[in-house]
Coordinates of C-alpha atoms and ligand atoms in Angstrom, one line a residue:
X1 CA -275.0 128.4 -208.2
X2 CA -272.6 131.1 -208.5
X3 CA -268.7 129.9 -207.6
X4 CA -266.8 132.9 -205.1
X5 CA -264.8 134.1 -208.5
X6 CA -268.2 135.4 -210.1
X7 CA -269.3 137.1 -207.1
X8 CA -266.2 139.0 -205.3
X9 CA -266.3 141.8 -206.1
X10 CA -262.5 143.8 -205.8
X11 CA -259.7 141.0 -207.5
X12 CA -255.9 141.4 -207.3
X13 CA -254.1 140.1 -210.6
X14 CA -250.7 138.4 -209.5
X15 CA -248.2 138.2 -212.2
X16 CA -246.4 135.3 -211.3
X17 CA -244.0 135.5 -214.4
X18 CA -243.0 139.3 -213.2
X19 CA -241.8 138.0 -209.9
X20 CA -239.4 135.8 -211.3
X21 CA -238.1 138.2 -213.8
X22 CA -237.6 140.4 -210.4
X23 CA -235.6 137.7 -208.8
X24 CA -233.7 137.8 -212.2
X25 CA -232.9 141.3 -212.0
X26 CA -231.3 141.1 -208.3
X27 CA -229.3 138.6 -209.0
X28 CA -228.0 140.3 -211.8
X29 CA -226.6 142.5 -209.1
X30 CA -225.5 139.6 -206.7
X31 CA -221.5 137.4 -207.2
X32 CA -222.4 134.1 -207.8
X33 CA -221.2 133.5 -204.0
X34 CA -224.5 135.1 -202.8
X35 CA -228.0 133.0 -202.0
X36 CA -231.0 134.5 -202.7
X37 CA -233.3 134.8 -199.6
X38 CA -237.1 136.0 -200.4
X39 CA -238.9 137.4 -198.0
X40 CA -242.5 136.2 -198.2
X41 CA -243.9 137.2 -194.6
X42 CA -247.6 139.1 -193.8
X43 CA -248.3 136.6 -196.6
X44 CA -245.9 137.7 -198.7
X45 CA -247.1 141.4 -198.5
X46 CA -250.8 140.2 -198.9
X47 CA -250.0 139.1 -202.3
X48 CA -250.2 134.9 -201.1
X49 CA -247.4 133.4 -199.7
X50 CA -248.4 129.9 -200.7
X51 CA -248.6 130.4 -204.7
X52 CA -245.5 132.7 -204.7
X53 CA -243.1 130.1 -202.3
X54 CA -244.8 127.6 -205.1
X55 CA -244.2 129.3 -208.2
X56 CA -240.6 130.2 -206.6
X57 CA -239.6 126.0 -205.7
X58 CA -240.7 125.2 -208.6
X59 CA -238.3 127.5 -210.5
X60 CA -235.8 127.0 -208.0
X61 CA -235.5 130.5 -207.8
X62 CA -234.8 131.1 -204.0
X63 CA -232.3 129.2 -201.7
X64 CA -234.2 130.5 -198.8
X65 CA -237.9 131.9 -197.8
X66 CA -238.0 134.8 -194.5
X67 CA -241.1 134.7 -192.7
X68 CA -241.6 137.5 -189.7
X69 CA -243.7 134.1 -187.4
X70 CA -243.6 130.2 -186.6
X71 CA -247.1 130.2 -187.9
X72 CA -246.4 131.5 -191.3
X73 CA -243.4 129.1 -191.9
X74 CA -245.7 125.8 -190.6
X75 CA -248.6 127.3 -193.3
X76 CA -245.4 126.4 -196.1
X77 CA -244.3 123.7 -195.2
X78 CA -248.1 122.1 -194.6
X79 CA -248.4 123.2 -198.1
X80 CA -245.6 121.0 -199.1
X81 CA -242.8 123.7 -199.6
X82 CA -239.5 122.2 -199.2
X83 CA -237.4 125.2 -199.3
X84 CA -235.4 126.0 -195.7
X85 CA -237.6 128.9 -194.1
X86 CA -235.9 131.3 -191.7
X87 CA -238.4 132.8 -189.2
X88 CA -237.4 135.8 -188.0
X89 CA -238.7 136.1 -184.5
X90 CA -237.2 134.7 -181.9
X91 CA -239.0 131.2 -180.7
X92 CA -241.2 130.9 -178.2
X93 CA -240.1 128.2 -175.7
X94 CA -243.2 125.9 -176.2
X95 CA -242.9 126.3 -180.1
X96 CA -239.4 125.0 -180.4
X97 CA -240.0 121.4 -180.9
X98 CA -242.4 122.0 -183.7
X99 CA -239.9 124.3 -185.2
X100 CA -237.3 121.7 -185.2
X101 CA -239.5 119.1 -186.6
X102 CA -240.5 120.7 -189.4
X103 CA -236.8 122.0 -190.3
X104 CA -237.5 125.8 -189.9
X105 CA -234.6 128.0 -189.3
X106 CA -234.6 129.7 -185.8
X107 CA -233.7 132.9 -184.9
X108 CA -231.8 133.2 -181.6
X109 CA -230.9 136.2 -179.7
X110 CA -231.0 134.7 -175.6
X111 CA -229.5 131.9 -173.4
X112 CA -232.4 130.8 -172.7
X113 CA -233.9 129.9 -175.9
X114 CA -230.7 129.2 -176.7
X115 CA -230.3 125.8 -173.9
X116 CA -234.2 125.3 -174.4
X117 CA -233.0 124.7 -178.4
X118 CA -230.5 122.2 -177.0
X119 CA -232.5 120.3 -174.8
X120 CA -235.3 119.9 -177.1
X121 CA -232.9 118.8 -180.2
X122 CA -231.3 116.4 -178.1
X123 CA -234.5 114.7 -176.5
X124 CA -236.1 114.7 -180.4
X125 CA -232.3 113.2 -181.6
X126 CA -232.8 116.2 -183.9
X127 CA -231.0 118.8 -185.6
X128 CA -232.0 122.3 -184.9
X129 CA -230.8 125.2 -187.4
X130 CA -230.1 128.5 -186.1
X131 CA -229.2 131.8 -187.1
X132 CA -227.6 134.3 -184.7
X133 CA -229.4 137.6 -184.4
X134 CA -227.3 141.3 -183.9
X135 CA -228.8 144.4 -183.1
X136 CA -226.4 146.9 -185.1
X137 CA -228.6 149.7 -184.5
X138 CA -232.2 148.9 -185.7
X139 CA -232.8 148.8 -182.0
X140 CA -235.8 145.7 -182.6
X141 CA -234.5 142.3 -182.1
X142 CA -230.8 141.0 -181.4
X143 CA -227.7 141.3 -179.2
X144 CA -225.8 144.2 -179.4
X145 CA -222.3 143.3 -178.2
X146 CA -219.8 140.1 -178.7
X147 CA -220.0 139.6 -175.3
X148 CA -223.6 138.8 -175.4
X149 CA -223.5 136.7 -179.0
X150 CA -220.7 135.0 -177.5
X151 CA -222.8 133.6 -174.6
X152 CA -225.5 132.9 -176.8
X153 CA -223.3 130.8 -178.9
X154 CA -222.2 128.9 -176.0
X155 CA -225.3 127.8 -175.2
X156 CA -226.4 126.8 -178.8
X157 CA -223.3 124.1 -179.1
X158 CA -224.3 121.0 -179.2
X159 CA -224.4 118.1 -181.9
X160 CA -227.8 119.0 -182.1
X161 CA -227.6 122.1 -183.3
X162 CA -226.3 123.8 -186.3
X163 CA -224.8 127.3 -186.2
X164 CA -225.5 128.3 -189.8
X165 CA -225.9 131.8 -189.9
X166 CA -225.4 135.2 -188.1
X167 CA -227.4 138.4 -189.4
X168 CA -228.3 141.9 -188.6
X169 CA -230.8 144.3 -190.2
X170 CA -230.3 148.2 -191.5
X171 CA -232.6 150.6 -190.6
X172 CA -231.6 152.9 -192.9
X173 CA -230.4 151.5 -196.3
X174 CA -232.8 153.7 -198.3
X175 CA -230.2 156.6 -199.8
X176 CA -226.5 155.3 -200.6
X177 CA -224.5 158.3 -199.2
X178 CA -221.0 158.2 -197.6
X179 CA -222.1 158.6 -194.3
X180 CA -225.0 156.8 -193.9
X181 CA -225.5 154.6 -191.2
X182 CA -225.9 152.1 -192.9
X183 CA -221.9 151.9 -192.5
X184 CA -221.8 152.0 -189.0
X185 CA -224.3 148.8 -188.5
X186 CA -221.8 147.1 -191.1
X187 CA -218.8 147.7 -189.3
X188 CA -220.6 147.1 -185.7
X189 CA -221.6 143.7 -187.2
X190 CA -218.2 143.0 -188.9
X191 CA -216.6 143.9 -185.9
X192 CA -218.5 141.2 -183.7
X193 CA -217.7 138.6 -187.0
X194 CA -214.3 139.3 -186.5
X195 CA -213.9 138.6 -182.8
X196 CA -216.1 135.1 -183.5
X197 CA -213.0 134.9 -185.6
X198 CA -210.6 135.1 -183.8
X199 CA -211.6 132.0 -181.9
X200 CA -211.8 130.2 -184.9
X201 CA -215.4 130.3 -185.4
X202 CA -216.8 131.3 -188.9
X203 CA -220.4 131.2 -190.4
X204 CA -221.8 129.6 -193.3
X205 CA -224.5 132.5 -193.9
X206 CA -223.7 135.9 -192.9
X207 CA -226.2 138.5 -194.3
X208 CA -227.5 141.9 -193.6
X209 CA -229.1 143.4 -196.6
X210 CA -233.0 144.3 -197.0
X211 CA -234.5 145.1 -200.8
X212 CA -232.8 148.5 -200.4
X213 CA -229.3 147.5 -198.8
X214 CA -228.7 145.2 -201.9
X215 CA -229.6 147.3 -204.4
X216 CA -227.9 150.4 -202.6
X217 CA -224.8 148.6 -200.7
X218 CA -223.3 145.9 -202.9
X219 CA -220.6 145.9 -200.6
X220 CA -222.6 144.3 -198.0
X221 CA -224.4 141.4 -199.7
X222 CA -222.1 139.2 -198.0
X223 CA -223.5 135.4 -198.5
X224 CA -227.4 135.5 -198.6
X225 CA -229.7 139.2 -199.2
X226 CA -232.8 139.3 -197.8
X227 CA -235.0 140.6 -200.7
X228 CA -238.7 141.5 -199.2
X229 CA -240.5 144.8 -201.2
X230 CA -238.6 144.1 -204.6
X231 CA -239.7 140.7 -205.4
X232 CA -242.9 142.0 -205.8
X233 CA -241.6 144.9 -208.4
X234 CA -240.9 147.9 -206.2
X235 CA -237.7 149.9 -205.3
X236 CA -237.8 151.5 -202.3
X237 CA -234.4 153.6 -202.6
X238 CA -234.4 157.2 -203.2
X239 CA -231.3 159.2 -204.2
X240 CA -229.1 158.3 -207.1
X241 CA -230.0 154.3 -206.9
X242 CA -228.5 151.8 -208.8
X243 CA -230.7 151.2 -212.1
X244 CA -232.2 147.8 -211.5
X245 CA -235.6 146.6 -213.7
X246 CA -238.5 146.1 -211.9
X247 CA -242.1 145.6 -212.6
X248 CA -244.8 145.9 -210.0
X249 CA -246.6 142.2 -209.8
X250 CA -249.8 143.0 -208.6
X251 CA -253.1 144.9 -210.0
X252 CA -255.8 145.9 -207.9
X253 CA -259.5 146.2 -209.3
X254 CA -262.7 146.9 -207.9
X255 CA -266.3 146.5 -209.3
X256 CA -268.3 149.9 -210.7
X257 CA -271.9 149.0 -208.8
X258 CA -273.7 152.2 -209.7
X259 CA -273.2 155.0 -211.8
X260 CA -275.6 158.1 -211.5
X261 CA -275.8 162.1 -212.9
X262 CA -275.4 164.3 -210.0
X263 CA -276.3 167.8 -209.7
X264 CA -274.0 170.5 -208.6
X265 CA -274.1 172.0 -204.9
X266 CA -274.4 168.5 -203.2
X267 CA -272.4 166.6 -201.0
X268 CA -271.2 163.1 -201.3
X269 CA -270.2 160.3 -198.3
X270 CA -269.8 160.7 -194.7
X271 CA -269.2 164.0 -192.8
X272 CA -270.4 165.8 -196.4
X273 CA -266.5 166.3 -197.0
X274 CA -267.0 167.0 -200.9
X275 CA -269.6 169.2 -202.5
X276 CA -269.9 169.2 -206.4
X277 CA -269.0 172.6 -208.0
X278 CA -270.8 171.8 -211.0
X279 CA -273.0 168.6 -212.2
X280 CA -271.0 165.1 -212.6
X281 CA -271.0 161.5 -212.9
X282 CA -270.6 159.6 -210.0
X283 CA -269.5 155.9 -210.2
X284 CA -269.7 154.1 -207.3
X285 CA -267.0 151.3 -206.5
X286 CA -267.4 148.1 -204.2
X287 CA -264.0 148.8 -202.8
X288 CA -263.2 150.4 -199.1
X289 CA -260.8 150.9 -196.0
X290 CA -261.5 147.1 -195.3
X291 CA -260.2 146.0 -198.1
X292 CA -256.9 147.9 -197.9
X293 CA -258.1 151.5 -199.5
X294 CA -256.2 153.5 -198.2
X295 CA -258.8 156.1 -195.8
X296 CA -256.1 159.1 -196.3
X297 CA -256.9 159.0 -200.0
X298 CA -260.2 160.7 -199.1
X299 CA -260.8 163.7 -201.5
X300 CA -256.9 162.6 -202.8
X301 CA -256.4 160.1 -204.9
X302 CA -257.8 158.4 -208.0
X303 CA -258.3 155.0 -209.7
X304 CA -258.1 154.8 -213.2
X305 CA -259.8 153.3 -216.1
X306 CA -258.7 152.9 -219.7
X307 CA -255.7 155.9 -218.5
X308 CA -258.0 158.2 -217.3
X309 CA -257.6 159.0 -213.3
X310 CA -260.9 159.3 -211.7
X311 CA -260.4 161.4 -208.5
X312 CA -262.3 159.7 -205.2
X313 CA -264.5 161.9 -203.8
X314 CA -265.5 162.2 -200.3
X315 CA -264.7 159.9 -197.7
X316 CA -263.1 156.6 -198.3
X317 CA -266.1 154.1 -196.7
X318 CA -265.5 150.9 -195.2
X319 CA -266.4 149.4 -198.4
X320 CA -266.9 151.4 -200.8
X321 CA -265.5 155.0 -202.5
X322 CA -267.2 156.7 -204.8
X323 CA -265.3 158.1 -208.0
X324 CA -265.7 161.3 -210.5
X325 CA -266.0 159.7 -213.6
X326 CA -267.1 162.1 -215.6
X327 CA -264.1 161.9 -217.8
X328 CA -265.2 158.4 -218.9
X329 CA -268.9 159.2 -219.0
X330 CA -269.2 157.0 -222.7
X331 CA -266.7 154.3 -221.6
X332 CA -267.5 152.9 -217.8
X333 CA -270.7 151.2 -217.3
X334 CA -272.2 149.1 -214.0
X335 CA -269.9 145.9 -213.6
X336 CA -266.7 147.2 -215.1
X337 CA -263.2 147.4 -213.5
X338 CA -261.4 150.3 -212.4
X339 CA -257.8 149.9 -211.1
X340 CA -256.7 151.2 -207.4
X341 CA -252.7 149.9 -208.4
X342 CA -251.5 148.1 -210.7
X343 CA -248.4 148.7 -213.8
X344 CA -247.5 152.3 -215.2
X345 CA -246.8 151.0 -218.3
X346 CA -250.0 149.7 -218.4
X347 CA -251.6 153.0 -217.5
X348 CA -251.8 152.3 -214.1
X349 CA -250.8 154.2 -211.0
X350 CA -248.1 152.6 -209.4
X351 CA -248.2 151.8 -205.7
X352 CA -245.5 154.2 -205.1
X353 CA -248.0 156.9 -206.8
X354 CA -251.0 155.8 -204.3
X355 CA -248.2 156.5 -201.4
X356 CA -247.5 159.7 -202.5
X357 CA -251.1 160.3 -203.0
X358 CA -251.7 159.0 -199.6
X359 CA -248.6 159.8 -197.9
X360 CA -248.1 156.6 -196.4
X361 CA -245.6 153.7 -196.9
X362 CA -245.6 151.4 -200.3
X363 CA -245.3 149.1 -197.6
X364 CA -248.1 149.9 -195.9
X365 CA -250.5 149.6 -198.9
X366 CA -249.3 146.5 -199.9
X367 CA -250.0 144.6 -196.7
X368 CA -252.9 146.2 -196.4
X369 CA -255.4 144.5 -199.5
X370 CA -257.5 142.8 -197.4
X371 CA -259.0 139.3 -197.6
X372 CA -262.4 140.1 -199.7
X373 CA -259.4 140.7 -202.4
X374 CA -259.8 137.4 -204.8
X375 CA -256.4 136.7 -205.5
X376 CA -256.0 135.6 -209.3
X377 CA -252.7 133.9 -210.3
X378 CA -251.4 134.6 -213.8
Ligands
PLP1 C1 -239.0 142.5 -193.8 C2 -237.6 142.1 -193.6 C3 -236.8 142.0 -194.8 C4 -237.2 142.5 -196.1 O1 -237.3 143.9 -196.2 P1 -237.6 144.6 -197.6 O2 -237.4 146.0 -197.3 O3 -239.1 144.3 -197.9 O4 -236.7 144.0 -198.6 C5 -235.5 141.6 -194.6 N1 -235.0 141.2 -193.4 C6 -235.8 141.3 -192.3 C7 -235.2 140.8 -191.0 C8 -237.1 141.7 -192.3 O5 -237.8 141.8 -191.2

């Protein structure tokens, strides 16, 4: 019988070794007072949150792993990661005790969580580990003034809990210019630090930077960055950005399932969007929008085989795309791979290539390489 590897039929390569040379190359840019935070949530950008948070332990390459949800920090630690995992939601009240046991890092931005934290660490004779949440000007999650952290705080003090961090996020850390805002969130947050203070109260981990913010804002790293988008080899920055080395992880293939001669004057796909000018090849590719193809590269964009760009043709379908591949006419037969993403200097295109391409986020297409994706480790 054939095992799932022989018959899937789109596989993302994950070059494990690349992400830890990425970790290498931020903290090249970080003091030695700085941790290292990875941020592994959506499943660490569809890439496998497991196996990365493994490969990471093992090399003791992180101090800490961000998740966006409860559930993805309870899929860790049931896979045995030891790690402390900060989730960055805020709890939900019936949640909290399960939080607690399994030593995940709360975020908490409200009184009531805050007491419900207490309660429950006290009735488990447990400590729970929170980190105080500030909105500086992202405008998603947090507190916004001193007044309102301070009340929070209040609440969280206890024996059973332990106040280890405070943090904000940037909304805008992409371009390192003078007047970014980037510096008014900073000095909002510091501001509210500096009050905490002046009652004496100070905070093991205070941290604010994104992928972009530490590679832009050295300034701010603070004790802990929060490095999402670069661990897996891309640099979101634009503008004169500090030169950092990174190398895209991931490559994304799909299957060639037919390959025919087509005349000139037809059309190809759904809602006849492309008609051949003159006669082609045609390769057909078992990849589509439900496994993460982007739809917007209708008629745009290109995989590529041995170098060459094959331009898709007509509509993107659920799942499958069909490719000019008349420039490799010799070459690509039924059953070979051609590459959606994957590493330039490999003759790739890069995700940030399929954005432009695509006009979307690098973001975006990441997250989006869907399940019928088999994952292979390297
Ligand atoms: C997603 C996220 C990050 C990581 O962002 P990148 O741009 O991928 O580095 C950091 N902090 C928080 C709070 C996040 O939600």
């Amino acid at each position: 019988m054939m095992n799932f590897e022989e018959v899937s039929l789109a596989k993302s390569t994950i070059h494990t070794d690349l992400l830890l040379n990425n970790i290498t190359a931020f903290k090249e840019l970080l003091t030695g007072q700085t941790k290292f935070m990875a941020v592994i949530k959506a499943n660490a950008y569809s890439h496998g949150a497991v196996p990365l948070a493994r490969k990471m332990e093992e090399a003791a390459a992180a101090n800490y792993f961000g998740v966006a949800q409860l559930s993805e920090a309870l899929e860790l630690r049931a896979a045995g990661i030891q790690t402390p995992i900060l989730v960055f939601n805020s709890m939900r009240m019936e949640n909290i005790a399960e939080a607690i046991q399994q030593n995940i890092t709360m975020t908490v931005f409200s009184t009531e969580v805050a007491e419900k934290i207490v309660a429950t660490a006290e009735k488990l004779d447990l400590i729970a580990k929170v980190h105080l949440k500030i909105d500086s000007g992202m405008a998603r999650l947090g507190v916004t003034t001193f007044e309102e952290a301070w009340k929070v705080y209040e609440a969280l003090t206890s024996p059973h809990v332990f106040i280890e961090g405070i943090y904000t996020h940037f909304a805008d850390a992409y371009e390192q210019t003078t007047d970014s805002f980037t510096h008014e969130q900073f000095s909002r947050y510091q501001e509210i630090l500096a009050q905490f203070e002046t009652k004496g109260i100070a905070f093991e981990l205070r941290h604010t930077c994104n992928t972009a913010a530490t590679i832009n804002f050295p300034e701010y790293h603070l004790d802990m960055v929060r490095v999402g988008l670069g661990l897996y080899g891309l640099n979101p920055t634009v503008g004169e950005a500090r030169a950092i080395d990174l190398t895209p992880i991931e490559t994304v293939q799909a299957t060639v399932t037919h390959i025919k001669d087509f005349p000139a004057g037809e059309s190809v796909g759904y809602n006849r969007t492309f008609f051949s000018e003159k006669p082609l090849r045609i390769a057909t590719v078992a990849m589509g929008y439900a496994d993460g193809l982007a739809k917007s590269l209708s008629n745009k964009g290109a995989f590529t085989y041995q170098g060459q760009q094959l331009p898709i043709l007509g509509a993107v379908c659920m799942d499958q795309v069909m490719l000019d591949s008349s420039a490799v006419e010799a070459e690509l037969a039924v059953g070979d791979l051609v590459t959606y993403f994957g590493n330039p200097a490999h003759q790739d295109l890069s995700v940030q290539e399929v954005a432009d391409f695509a006009d979307e986020s690098e973001y975006d297409l990441l997250c989006r390489i869907g399940n019928r994706v088999e994952r292979v480790y390297k």
